[in-house]
Amino acid sequence: MPLSTELTALRDGPIDFLRENWITPGSGYTMHAPAGPQAYIALERVFTGDVTTIDSTLRLTNNRDKIGYARLVPATPGKMTLEYRSHRQLANHERGDYLPTWFLPWYSDHVTKMKILQRGLLPPNVPDPDIFFTSALSGCSVFIEGPPNAPTVYHGGFSDVRDFTVNPRVIDPLTGVEADSITHWRVLFQQMAPGAVGVGEANKAQYMNQGGRETDDVRAYKRFLAAEHQNEMRIEEMTSEGMVFGTRDAQGDWSFFLQESVTVTIYTLRKRKIRRTLIDSERRTYTRPMMIRQIYPTGGATWGTWNLTRLF
């Protein structure tokens, strides 16, 4: 079967598609393939490295495993899940429904690592797509380093159940005390890629509200929405998430981007009949991309673009 209209649009114009659609790539390979011994591909079988040692590096080295097969599944209005299958889960005749992309899964309490090969170096029976995704971000950090035609991507994140009294974060070399989560992954990355230059990074301070503090981008976007919908609505809450994707150009060079997306809860406003003052009316929730920001390569013509369409 041919690709869906949405997957075709994502393949042919990823920047335009992701300006308008919030995509959350799955964290790993799913269990929805046909039943059998290959129905679920455990991540231990995909990565090389010591999965039992906290914060170790797990490398995705098998070139066929670097390509995931994706399809879009609606989640909420304005938001879709990019659901992945492994090549081991799909027969050749089933792959026409799926979009092949370079894909780096997340593995809790570790750093996953994958080098993207220069165009044309994959085996002839393996797709060589011009689009990349890593798993959706919920507090994780992503780093990109190396030459634009063959960069290496790292993804580090914590498990929700990690006991930091038993497995603390690394020591911050600048303060001599336990690092915060952003510094933790930076220190580990610097140990894994010493001397790396021109590093691109996405971390939770850029895409995620935390500790009651909104990101700079969320504050700016809230001001825009309030001005755009003046006297039409009151914003009750705005939460944010992130996703990193990459695109390869005709010259074979990669650029990577952070998609920042928001869930906006509002009350529409109506005038009180007697006093003509504005009061809350209907409560609504919207999900949408907020901004796409280039994070790699750095030091060049980096750019960002906002979603300036109205909520309603």
XYZ file of C-alpha atoms in Angstrom:
312
model
C 0.000 0.000 0.000
C 1.182 3.575 -0.586
C 2.096 5.961 2.221
C -0.710 7.929 3.837
C -1.191 11.562 2.858
C 0.256 12.670 6.226
C 3.372 10.494 5.987
C 3.958 11.651 2.420
C 3.760 15.273 3.576
C 6.149 14.550 6.450
C 8.628 12.889 4.094
C 8.468 15.528 1.367
C 8.322 18.666 3.524
C 9.226 17.874 7.135
C 9.788 21.477 8.234
C 6.439 22.671 6.864
C 4.627 19.623 8.251
C 6.154 19.962 11.724
C 5.377 23.677 11.901
C 1.714 22.700 11.930
C 1.655 19.239 13.543
C 2.857 18.177 16.979
C 4.596 14.804 16.620
C 5.613 12.582 19.551
C 7.907 9.754 18.401
C 7.504 6.519 20.348
C 10.093 5.615 22.968
C 10.976 2.267 21.445
C 9.679 -0.577 19.348
C 6.105 -1.541 20.105
C 4.341 -4.826 20.711
C 1.701 -4.348 18.018
C 3.396 -6.374 15.290
C 1.951 -9.790 14.323
C 2.255 -12.452 17.003
C 5.352 -14.620 17.069
C 8.856 -14.747 18.485
C 9.784 -11.469 16.724
C 6.647 -9.560 17.773
C 8.550 -7.493 20.334
C 12.149 -6.408 19.841
C 13.568 -5.737 23.291
C 15.893 -2.735 23.296
C 18.629 -4.883 24.825
C 18.769 -6.645 21.468
C 19.076 -3.373 19.557
C 21.887 -1.731 21.525
C 25.407 -2.859 22.363
C 26.774 -1.957 25.782
C 26.158 -2.683 29.440
C 22.449 -2.181 30.138
C 22.934 -3.138 33.807
C 25.250 -0.208 34.630
C 23.466 3.052 35.379
C 24.391 5.956 33.056
C 26.485 3.807 30.716
C 26.552 4.435 26.973
C 24.526 2.110 24.752
C 25.502 2.142 21.079
C 23.245 1.400 18.164
C 25.747 -0.113 15.730
C 23.743 -2.420 13.460
C 23.002 -0.335 10.375
C 19.676 -2.042 9.737
C 18.570 -1.246 13.309
C 19.330 2.448 12.761
C 16.361 2.679 10.390
C 12.939 2.588 12.012
C 9.634 2.256 10.166
C 7.056 4.800 11.306
C 3.399 5.565 10.929
C 1.303 8.382 12.364
C -1.456 7.643 14.859
C -3.839 10.448 15.943
C -3.600 11.286 19.649
C -5.494 14.537 20.268
C -6.479 17.310 17.832
C -3.216 18.842 16.632
C -1.072 16.020 18.034
C 0.016 12.652 16.592
C 2.170 9.765 17.767
C 4.925 8.562 15.427
C 4.721 4.843 16.110
C 7.769 2.783 15.182
C 8.397 -0.788 14.068
C 11.737 -2.519 13.638
C 12.801 -4.142 10.380
C 12.586 -7.399 12.356
C 8.877 -6.865 12.955
C 7.824 -6.215 9.368
C 7.900 -8.378 6.289
C 9.061 -6.645 3.104
C 5.538 -6.471 1.693
C 4.279 -4.709 4.846
C 6.741 -1.817 4.722
C 4.892 0.214 2.102
C 2.577 1.535 4.843
C 5.500 2.878 6.872
C 7.928 5.775 6.487
C 11.577 4.757 6.996
C 13.575 7.247 9.082
C 16.822 7.223 10.989
C 15.616 6.562 14.541
C 17.405 6.647 17.902
C 15.327 5.041 20.693
C 15.591 6.150 24.315
C 16.732 3.817 27.083
C 16.062 4.872 30.673
C 19.024 5.859 32.884
C 21.493 5.509 30.014
C 22.853 7.484 27.094
C 21.963 6.013 23.714
C 24.275 6.815 20.826
C 24.044 6.451 17.052
C 26.246 7.603 14.177
C 24.398 8.500 10.990
C 26.293 7.210 7.992
C 27.217 9.440 5.089
C 24.692 9.214 2.262
C 25.200 6.145 0.092
C 27.098 4.011 2.630
C 24.211 1.906 3.901
C 23.831 -1.600 2.476
C 21.813 -1.597 -0.761
C 18.851 -3.382 0.846
C 18.502 -0.769 3.629
C 16.614 2.519 3.051
C 18.746 5.674 3.326
C 16.201 8.331 4.384
C 16.802 12.069 4.667
C 14.896 12.472 7.929
C 15.788 11.573 11.522
C 13.892 11.327 14.813
C 14.807 10.478 18.352
C 12.262 9.492 20.969
C 10.061 12.240 22.399
C 11.599 14.328 25.181
C 10.122 14.519 28.691
C 13.099 15.950 30.553
C 15.845 14.315 28.472
C 18.878 15.881 26.818
C 19.992 15.355 23.220
C 23.454 16.158 21.821
C 24.680 16.200 18.201
C 28.347 16.348 17.235
C 30.591 15.520 14.314
C 30.619 16.510 10.641
C 27.280 17.570 9.116
C 27.417 14.757 6.541
C 27.868 12.057 9.227
C 26.874 13.363 12.688
C 26.530 11.343 15.874
C 23.457 11.766 18.083
C 23.229 11.083 21.843
C 20.046 10.860 23.941
C 20.148 10.733 27.759
C 17.234 10.549 30.174
C 16.188 9.345 33.605
C 13.662 6.704 34.567
C 10.606 7.903 36.497
C 11.430 5.392 39.259
C 15.148 6.069 39.653
C 16.123 6.396 43.325
C 18.688 9.190 43.394
C 19.706 8.345 46.939
C 20.898 4.962 45.653
C 21.988 6.126 42.178
C 22.822 9.828 42.461
C 23.721 12.105 39.602
C 27.371 12.744 38.807
C 29.404 15.354 40.659
C 29.341 18.770 39.033
C 33.029 19.600 38.393
C 32.342 23.318 38.879
C 30.606 23.082 42.258
C 31.854 19.803 43.714
C 28.321 18.707 44.605
C 25.747 16.502 42.889
C 24.836 17.917 39.487
C 21.383 18.868 38.313
C 19.946 16.735 35.529
C 21.035 19.022 32.661
C 24.621 19.147 33.943
C 24.568 15.394 34.622
C 24.026 14.581 30.952
C 26.474 17.274 29.818
C 29.234 15.814 31.995
C 28.564 12.310 30.679
C 28.482 13.552 27.091
C 31.817 15.348 27.551
C 33.292 12.092 28.848
C 31.929 10.200 25.846
C 32.943 12.764 23.225
C 35.975 14.614 24.633
C 37.030 17.576 22.551
C 33.831 17.674 20.490
C 33.262 21.100 18.922
C 30.195 22.713 17.384
C 27.943 20.609 19.597
C 24.192 21.007 19.266
C 22.130 20.462 22.411
C 18.488 20.274 23.441
C 17.672 20.128 27.156
C 14.604 20.495 29.332
C 15.313 24.135 30.207
C 14.616 24.924 26.546
C 11.377 23.004 26.029
C 9.796 22.141 29.397
C 8.213 24.175 32.189
C 9.679 23.114 35.527
C 9.456 24.077 39.166
C 6.727 26.609 38.476
C 8.977 28.440 35.992
C 7.949 28.785 32.359
C 10.550 28.699 29.597
C 11.362 31.945 27.805
C 9.648 30.658 24.667
C 6.470 29.726 26.538
C 6.279 33.176 28.117
C 6.753 34.828 24.727
C 4.142 32.591 23.108
C 1.669 33.242 25.907
C 2.036 36.982 25.311
C 1.437 36.453 21.584
C -1.702 34.349 22.116
C -3.094 36.778 24.698
C -2.597 39.707 22.305
C -3.945 37.771 19.295
C -7.089 36.789 21.225
C -7.527 39.963 23.272
C -10.933 40.053 25.003
C -11.699 36.620 23.544
C -10.048 34.295 26.057
C -8.121 33.933 29.307
C -5.193 31.490 29.433
C -5.482 29.240 32.470
C -2.427 27.014 31.889
C 0.238 26.270 29.293
C 2.505 23.212 29.477
C 5.276 22.359 27.021
C 7.176 19.374 25.632
C 9.921 18.785 23.077
C 11.042 16.577 20.205
C 14.261 16.543 18.165
C 14.313 15.768 14.457
C 16.819 16.154 11.650
C 16.727 16.713 7.894
C 19.389 16.114 5.238
C 19.793 18.476 2.304
C 20.704 17.842 -1.331
C 24.432 18.202 -0.519
C 24.197 15.443 2.086
C 24.471 17.671 5.170
C 22.227 17.368 8.207
C 20.470 20.050 10.241
C 18.755 19.252 13.538
C 15.832 21.024 15.136
C 13.935 21.177 18.406
C 10.164 21.184 18.021
C 8.638 22.871 21.072
C 4.946 22.115 21.522
C 2.341 23.272 24.006
C -0.922 22.254 25.575
C -2.957 25.407 26.178
C -5.967 25.444 28.500
C -8.136 28.541 28.149
C -11.488 29.995 29.081
C -13.336 31.830 26.361
C -14.731 35.166 27.526
C -18.207 36.606 27.242
C -19.713 39.870 28.402
C -21.866 39.955 31.506
C -25.249 41.241 30.396
C -25.753 43.740 33.176
C -22.319 45.213 33.901
C -20.764 44.540 30.464
C -17.636 43.071 32.076
C -15.862 40.016 30.678
C -16.333 36.734 32.517
C -15.190 33.165 31.928
C -17.378 31.106 29.637
C -16.286 27.833 27.980
C -13.172 25.902 29.047
C -11.133 24.525 26.094
C -7.803 22.759 25.595
C -5.614 23.024 22.492
C -2.455 21.096 21.548
C -0.095 22.478 18.935
C 3.512 23.070 17.903
C 4.737 26.394 19.244
C 8.137 26.816 17.613
C 10.830 25.026 15.628
C 14.377 26.023 16.558
C 17.571 24.872 14.813
C 20.103 23.383 17.261
C 22.725 21.935 14.859
C 24.961 22.921 13.186
C 25.792 25.708 15.612
C 27.638 28.909 14.836
C 26.064 29.187 11.408
C 22.771 30.500 10.108
C 20.616 29.008 12.859
C 16.994 30.018 12.871
C 13.645 29.539 14.526
C 10.077 29.895 13.357
C 6.908 30.366 15.425
C 3.439 28.959 14.858
C 1.464 32.189 14.464
C -1.940 30.738 13.600
C -4.847 31.564 15.890
C -6.208 29.017 18.371
C -9.786 29.591 17.169
